[in-house]
Coordinates of C-alpha atoms in Angstrom, one line a residue:
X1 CA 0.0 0.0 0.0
X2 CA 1.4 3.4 -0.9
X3 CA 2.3 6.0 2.2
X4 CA 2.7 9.6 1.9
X5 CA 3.8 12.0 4.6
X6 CA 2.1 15.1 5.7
X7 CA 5.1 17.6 7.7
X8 CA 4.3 21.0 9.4
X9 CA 6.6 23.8 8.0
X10 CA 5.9 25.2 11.4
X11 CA 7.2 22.7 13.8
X12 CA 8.5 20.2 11.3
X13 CA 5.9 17.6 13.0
X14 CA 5.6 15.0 10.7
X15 CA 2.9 12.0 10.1
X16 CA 2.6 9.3 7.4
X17 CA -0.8 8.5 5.5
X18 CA -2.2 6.0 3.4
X19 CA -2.0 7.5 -0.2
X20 CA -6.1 6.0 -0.7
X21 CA -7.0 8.4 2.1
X22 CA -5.3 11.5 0.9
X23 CA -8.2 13.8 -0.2
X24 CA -7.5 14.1 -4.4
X25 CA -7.2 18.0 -3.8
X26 CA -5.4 20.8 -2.0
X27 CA -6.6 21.1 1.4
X28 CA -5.8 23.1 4.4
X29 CA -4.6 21.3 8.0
X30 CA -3.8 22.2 11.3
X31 CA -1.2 20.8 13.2
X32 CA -1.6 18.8 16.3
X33 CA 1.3 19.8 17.6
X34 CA 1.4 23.3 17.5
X35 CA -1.7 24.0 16.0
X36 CA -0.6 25.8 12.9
X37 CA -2.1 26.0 9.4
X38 CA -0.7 25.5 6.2
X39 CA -1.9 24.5 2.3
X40 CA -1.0 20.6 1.7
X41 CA -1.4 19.8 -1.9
X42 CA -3.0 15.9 -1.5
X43 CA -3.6 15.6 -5.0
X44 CA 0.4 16.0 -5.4
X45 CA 1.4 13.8 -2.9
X46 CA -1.2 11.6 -3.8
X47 CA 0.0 10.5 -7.2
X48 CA 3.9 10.5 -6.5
X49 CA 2.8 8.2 -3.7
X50 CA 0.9 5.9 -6.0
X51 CA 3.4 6.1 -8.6
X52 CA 6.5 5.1 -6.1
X53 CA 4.0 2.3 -4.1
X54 CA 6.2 2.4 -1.7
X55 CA 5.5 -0.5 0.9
X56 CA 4.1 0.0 4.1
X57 CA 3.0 -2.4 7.2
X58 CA -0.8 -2.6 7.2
X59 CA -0.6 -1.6 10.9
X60 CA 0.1 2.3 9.4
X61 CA -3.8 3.7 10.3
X62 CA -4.7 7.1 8.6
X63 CA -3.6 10.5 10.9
X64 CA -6.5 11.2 12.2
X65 CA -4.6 14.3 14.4
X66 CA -4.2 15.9 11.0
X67 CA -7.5 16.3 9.7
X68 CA -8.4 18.6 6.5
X69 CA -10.1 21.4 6.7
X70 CA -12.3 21.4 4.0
X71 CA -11.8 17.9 2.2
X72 CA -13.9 15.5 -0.2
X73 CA -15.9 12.8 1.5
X74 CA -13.6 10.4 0.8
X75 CA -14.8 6.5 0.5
X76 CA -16.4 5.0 3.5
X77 CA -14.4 2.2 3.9
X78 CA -11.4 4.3 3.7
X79 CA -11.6 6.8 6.0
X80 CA -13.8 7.6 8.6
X81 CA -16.0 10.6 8.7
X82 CA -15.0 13.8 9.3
X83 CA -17.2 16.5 10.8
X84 CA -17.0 20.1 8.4
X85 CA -15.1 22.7 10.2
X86 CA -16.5 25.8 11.6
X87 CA -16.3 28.6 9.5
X88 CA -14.3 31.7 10.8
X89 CA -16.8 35.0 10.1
X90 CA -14.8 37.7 9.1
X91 CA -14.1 40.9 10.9
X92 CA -15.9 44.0 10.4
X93 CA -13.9 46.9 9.0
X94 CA -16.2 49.6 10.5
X95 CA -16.4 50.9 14.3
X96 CA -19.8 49.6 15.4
X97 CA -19.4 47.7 19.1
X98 CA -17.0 44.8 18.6
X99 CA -18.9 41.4 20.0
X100 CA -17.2 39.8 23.2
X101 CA -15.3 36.3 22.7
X102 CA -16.0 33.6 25.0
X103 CA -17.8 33.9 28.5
X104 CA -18.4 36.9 30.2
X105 CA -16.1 37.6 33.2
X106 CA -17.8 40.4 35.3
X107 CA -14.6 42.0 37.4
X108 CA -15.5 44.9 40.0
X109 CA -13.1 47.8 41.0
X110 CA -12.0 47.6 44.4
X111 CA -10.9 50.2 46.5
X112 CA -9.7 49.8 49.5
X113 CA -8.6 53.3 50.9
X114 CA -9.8 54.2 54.6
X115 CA -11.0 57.3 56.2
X116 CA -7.8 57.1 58.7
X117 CA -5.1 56.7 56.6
X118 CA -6.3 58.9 53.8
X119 CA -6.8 61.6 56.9
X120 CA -3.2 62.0 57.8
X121 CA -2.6 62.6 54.0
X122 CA -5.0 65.5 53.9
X123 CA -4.0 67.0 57.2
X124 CA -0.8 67.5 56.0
X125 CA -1.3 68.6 52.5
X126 CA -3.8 71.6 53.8
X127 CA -1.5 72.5 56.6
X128 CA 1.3 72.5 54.2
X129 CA -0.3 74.8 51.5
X130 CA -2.0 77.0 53.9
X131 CA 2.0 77.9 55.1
X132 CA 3.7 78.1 51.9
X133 CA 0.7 80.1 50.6
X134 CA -0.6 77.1 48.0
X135 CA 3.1 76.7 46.6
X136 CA 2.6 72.9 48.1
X137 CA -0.1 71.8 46.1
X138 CA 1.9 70.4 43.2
X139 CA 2.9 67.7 45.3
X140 CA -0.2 67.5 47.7
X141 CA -2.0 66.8 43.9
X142 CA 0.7 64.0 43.7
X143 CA 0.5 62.4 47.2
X144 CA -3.3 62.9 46.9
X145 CA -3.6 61.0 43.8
X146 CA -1.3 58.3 44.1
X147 CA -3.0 57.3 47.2
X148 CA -6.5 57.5 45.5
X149 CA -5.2 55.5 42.7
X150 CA -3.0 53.3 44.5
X151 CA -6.0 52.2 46.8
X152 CA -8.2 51.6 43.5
X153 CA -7.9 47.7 42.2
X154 CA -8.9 46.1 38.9
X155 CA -8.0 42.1 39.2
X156 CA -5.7 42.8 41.8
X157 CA -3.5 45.1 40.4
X158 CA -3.7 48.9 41.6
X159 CA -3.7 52.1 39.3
X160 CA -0.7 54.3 39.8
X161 CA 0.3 58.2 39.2
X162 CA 3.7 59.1 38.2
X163 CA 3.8 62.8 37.8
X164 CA 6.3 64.7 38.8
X165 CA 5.5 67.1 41.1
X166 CA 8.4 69.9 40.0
X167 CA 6.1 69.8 36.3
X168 CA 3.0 70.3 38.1
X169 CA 4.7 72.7 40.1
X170 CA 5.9 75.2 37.0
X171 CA 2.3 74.6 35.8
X172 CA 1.3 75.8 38.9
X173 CA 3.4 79.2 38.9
X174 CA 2.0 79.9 35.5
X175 CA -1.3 79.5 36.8
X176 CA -1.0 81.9 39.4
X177 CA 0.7 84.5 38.3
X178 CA -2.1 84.8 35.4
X179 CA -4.6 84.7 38.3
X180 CA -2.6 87.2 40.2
X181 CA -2.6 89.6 37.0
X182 CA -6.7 89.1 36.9
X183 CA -7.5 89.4 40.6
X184 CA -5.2 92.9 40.2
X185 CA -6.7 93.5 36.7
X186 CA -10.3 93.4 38.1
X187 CA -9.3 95.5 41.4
X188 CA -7.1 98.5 39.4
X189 CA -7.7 98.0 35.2
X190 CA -11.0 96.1 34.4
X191 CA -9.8 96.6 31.0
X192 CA -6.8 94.4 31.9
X193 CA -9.0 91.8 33.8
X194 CA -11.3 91.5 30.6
X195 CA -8.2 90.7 28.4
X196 CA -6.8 88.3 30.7
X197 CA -10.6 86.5 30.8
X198 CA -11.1 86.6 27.1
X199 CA -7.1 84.9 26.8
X200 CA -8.3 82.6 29.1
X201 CA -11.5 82.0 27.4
X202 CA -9.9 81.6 23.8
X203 CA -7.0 79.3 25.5
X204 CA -9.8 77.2 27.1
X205 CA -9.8 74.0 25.2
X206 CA -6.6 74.0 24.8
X207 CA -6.1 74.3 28.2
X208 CA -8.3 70.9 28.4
X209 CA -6.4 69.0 25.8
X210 CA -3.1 69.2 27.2
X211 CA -4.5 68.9 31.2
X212 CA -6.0 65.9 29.6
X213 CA -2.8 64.8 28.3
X214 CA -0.9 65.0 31.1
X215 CA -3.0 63.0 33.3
X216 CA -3.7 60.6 31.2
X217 CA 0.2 60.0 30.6
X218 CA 0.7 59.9 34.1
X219 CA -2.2 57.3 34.7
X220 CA -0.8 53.7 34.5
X221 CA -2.0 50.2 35.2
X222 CA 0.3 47.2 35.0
X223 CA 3.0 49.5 34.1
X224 CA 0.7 50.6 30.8
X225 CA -0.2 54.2 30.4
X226 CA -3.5 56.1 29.2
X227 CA -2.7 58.4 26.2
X228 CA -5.1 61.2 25.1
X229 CA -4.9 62.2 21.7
X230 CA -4.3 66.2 21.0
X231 CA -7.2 66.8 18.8
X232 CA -7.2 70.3 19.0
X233 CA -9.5 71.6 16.1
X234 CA -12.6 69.1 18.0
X235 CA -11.8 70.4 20.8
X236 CA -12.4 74.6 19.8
X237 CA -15.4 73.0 18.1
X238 CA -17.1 71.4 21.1
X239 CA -15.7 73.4 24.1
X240 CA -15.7 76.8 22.1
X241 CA -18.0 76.8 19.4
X242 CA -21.0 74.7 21.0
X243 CA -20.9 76.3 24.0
X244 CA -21.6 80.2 22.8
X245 CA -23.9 78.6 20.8
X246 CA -26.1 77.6 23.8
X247 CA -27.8 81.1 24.8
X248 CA -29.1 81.5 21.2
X249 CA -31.3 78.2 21.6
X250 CA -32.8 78.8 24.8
X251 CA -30.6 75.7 26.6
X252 CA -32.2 73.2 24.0
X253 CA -28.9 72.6 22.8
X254 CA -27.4 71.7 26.3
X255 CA -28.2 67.6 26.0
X256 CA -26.2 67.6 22.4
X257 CA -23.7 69.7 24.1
X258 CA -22.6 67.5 26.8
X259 CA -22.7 64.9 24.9
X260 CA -20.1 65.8 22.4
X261 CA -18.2 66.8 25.4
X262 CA -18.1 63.2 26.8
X263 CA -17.9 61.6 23.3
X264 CA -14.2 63.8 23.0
X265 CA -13.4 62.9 26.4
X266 CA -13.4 59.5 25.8
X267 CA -13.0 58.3 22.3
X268 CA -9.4 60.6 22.1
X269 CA -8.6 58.2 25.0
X270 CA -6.5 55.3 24.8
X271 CA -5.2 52.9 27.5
X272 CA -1.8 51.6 25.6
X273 CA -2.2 51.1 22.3
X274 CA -6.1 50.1 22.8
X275 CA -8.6 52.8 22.3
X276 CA -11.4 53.7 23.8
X277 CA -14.9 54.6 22.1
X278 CA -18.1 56.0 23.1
X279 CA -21.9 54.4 22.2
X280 CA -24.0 56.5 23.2
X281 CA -25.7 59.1 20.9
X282 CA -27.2 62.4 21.2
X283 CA -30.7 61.2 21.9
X284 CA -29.6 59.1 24.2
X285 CA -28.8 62.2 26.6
X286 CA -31.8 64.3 25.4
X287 CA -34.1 61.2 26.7
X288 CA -31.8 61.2 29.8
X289 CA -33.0 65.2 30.5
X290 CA -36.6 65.0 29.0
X291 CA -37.0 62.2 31.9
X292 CA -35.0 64.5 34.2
X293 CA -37.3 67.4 33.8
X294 CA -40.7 65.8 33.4
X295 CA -40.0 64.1 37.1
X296 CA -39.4 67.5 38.0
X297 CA -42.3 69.1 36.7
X298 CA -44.6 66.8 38.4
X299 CA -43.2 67.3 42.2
X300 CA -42.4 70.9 41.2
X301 CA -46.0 72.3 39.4
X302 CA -47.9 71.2 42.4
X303 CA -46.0 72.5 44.7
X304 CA -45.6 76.1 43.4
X305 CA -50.0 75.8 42.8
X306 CA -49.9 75.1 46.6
X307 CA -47.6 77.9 47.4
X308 CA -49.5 80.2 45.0
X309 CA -53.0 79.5 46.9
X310 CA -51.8 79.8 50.0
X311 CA -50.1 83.1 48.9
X312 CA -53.4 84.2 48.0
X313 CA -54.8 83.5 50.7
X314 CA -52.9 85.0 53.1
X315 CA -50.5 87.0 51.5
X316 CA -47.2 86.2 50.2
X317 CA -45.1 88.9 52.7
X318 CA -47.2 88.1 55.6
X319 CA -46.1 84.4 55.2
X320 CA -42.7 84.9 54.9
X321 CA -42.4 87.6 57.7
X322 CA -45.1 85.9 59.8
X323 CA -44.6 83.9 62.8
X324 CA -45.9 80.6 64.1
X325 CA -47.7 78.4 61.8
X326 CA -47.1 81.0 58.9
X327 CA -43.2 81.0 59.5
X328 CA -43.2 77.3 59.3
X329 CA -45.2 77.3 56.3
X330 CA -43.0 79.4 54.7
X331 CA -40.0 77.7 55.8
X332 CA -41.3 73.9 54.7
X333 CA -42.3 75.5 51.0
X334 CA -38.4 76.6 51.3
X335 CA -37.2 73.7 52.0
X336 CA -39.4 71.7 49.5
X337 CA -38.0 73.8 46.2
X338 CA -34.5 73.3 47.7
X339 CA -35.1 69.2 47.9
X340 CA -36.3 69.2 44.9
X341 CA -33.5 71.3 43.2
X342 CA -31.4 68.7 44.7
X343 CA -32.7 65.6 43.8
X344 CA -33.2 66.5 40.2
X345 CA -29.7 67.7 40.1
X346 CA -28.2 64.6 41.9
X347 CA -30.3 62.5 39.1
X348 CA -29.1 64.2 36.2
X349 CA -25.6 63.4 37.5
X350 CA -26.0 60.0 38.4
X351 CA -27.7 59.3 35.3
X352 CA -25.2 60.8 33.2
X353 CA -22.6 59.0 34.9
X354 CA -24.1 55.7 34.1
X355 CA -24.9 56.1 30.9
X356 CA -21.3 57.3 30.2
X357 CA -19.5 54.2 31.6
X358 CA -22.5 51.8 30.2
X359 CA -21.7 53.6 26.6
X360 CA -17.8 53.1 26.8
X361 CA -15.7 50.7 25.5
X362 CA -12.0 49.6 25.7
X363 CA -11.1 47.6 22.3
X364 CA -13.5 44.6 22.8
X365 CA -14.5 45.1 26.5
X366 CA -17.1 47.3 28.2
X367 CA -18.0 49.2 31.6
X368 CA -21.0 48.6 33.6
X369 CA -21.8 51.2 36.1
X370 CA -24.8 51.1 38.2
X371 CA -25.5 54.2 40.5
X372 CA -28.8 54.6 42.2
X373 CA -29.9 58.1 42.8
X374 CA -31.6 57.5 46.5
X375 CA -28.1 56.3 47.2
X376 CA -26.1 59.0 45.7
X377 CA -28.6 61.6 47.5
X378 CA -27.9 59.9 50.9
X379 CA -24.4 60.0 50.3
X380 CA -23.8 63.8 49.5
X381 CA -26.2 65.2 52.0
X382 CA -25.1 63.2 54.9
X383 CA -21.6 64.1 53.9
X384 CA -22.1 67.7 53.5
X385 CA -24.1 67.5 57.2
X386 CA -21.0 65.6 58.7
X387 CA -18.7 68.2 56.7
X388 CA -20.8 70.9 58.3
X389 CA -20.8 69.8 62.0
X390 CA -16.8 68.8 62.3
X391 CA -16.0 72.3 60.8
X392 CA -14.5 70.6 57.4
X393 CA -12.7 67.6 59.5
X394 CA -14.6 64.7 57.9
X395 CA -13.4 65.8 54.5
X396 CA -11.9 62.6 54.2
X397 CA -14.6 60.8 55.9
X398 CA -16.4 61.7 53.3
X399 CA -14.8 61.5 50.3
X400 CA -13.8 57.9 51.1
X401 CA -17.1 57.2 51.8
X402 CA -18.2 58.4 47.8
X403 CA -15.5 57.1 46.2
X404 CA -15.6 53.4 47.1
X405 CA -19.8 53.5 46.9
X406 CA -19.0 54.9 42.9
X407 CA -16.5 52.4 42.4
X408 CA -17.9 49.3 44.1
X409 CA -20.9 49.7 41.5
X410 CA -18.5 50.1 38.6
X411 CA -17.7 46.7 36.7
X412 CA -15.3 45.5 33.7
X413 CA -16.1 43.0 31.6
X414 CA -13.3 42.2 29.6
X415 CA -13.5 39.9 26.2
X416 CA -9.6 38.7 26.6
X417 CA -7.3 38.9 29.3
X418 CA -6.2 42.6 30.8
X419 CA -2.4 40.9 29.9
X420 CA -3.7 41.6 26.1
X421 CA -3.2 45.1 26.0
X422 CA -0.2 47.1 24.4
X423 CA 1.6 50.0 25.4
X424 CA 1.5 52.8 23.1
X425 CA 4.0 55.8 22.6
X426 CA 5.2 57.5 25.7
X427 CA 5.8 61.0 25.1
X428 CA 6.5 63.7 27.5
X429 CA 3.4 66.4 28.2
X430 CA 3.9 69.2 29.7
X431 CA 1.9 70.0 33.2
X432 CA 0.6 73.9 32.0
X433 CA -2.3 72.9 30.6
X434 CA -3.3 70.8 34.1
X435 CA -2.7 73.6 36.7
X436 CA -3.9 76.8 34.6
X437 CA -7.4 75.0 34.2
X438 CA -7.4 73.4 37.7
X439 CA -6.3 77.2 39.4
X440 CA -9.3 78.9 37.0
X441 CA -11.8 76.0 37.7
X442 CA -12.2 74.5 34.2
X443 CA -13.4 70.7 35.2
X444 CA -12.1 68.4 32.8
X445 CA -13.2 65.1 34.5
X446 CA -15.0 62.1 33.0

């Protein structure tokens, strides 16, 4: 009986079959050894096997290990059947949300930071600035942060922040002394105060970009950085252009706004060489308001009709100025608008932050983030009460106590490993950008 041999140019593995079971075209195999593919041409090796009928024991059994891909059904006697391979879909060259391999592995963020540890950080830091006259903040920023990020987990590996404090430290002097030449500006030469704002205005985005830059560089997770892109012309468009757009439609424009504000946040984001992109859509976050506001107009519209009858009745002045029952009156319709303010504006945020960690995505993998608003509302008025009472002391009571509620209810669900990921270009930013918008108050954060 002829024999022909089938070798992988990958691993040189090699395995003899009988020249009858050969499949009379070219067919593709995988290795059993080191499970590579490669073209064998059986109708080839087929006929110079036949021709040379070379000898062989009859104990020589066809390879099963090495089984074509795609072959002929080849006699039934002969060999025995083969089940049809699974055929490979290919991938899709355009950017809608990429399908997760294999089983879903849920991982939550852990943070483990207390109250007591985190306090002796923050006592220092404000004693420290409050003395060198905020000179010290560059590096209470550092200490602060690398704490923060060092006590935050994914898989049980920590974040980290590698700035250096002397390059948030020139940021910071720039950042002042343009403060300094406004706060003098405004006192002595409004004139002077107007140019420094409008600078400030115009400088804006960029101010963003490259704060953006910065911190992302100087984020890292298993020794991988983030890396924002510098997409500056985006940036004049959605920071600049939409935003003096918004008093000319009345605030309509406001959903669409923030939403192109998140979308450049996050899709000019990369962690490595892995980028990030954002699913949401426009009417996504005009739904999110629409909700927002008709909540609000149901709590809201019967209370003001209350207030407005009773104001009739007994005069508006002579409630608020009156004593007794009418004080009290006056005082709970108070303290209604005020809870209701609240609530609608802890919603809006909590919403918003869901639905931007629910539309992002990091190559393959997604976020889930799931916020309650009763919760969030607990949170931020019991800590402003505690903040209140201790005179400013349970600041890090506090923010301990937010931080590890907003990241226990933030999950990962990653398609492949985190060991996956590359690292990108590591260039140097500089650290302007970050303290100029942090000393004028431009938030920047996600």
């Amino acid at each position: 009986m002829a024999v022909c041999s089938i070798v992988c140019p990958h691993c040189q593995f090699s395995r003899d079959m009988a020249a009858e079971a050969v499949p009379p075209r070219q067919v593709t195999v995988t290795c059993p050894r080191c499970a590579g593919k490669f073209t064998f041409a059986g109708n080839a090796a087929r006929a110079a096997a036949l021709a040379e009928d070379i000898p062989t024991p009859e104990s020589i059994p066809p390879a099963p290990e090495l089984l074509p891909q795609e072959p002929e059904p080849p006699p039934a006697a002969a060999v025995p059947p083969i089940e049809p391979p699974r055929e490979i879909p290919p991938k899709p060259a355009s950017q809608p949300p990429l399908p997760r391999s294999g089983p879903v592995r849920l991982v939550t963020f852990n943070f483990i930071g207390t109250a007591r540890e985190y306090f002796g950080i923050w006592i220092v830091n404000t004693l420290l600035k409050i003395i060198t006259l905020g000179g010290y903040s560059a590096w209470a920023k550092v200490r602060t942060r690398r704490y923060l990020y060092g006590c935050t987990k994914l898989q049980g590996s920590a974040f980290d922040y590698v700035a250096d404090p002397l390059a948030l430290f020139r940021g910071w002097l720039i950042g002042a002394l343009l403060a300094i030449l406004y706060a003098l500006g405004s006192k002595y030469s409004p004139s002077l105060a107007l140019l420094i704002m409008l600078a400030f205005t115009v400088a804006m985005p960029w101010l963003i970009v490259r704060s953006r830059m910065f911190s992302c560089r100087n984020t890292t997770y298993r020794n991988i950085r983030f890396v924002f892109a510098p997409n500056y012309r985006e940036a004049y468009e959605v920071f600049l252009g939409l935003s003096m757009l918004l008093p000319f439609t009345l605030g309509l424009l406001l959903p669409y706004l923030i939403y192109r504000q998140k979308k450049f946040l996050v899709e000019n984001c990369s962690f490595g060489a892995t980028a990030f992109r954002f699913n949401a859509t426009a009417k996504d976050y005009y739904r999110l308001f629409a909700k927002a506001l008709l909540w609000m107009f149901v709590v809201v519209i019967p209370l003001f009709v209350a207030m407005a009858l009773v104001a009739d009745k007994h005069g508006f002045a002579a409630i608020m100025m009156g004593s007794g029952m009418r004080g009290m009156l006056a005082a709970l319709m108070l303290l209604g608008v005020m809870a209701v303010y609240f609530f609608f504006a802890i919603y809006v945020q909590t919403a918003q932050t869901n639905l931007a960690w629910n539309s992002t995505q990091l190559g393959r993998s997604t976020f889930s983030s799931n916020l309650a608003t009763g919760r969030m509302a607990w949170l931020y008025l019991s800590n402003v009460l505690a903040i209140a009472c201790t005179l400013g002391l349970l600041i890090p009571w506090a923010l301990m106590r937010i931080t590890r509620y907003r990241l226990g209810q933030l999950s990962f669900l990653p398609s492949d490993g985190l060991d996956t990921f590359l690292a990108g270009a590591d260039q140097p930013v500089s650290a302007v950008g970050e303290e100029v918008g942090e000393i004028f108050g431009v938030d920047v954060g996600l």
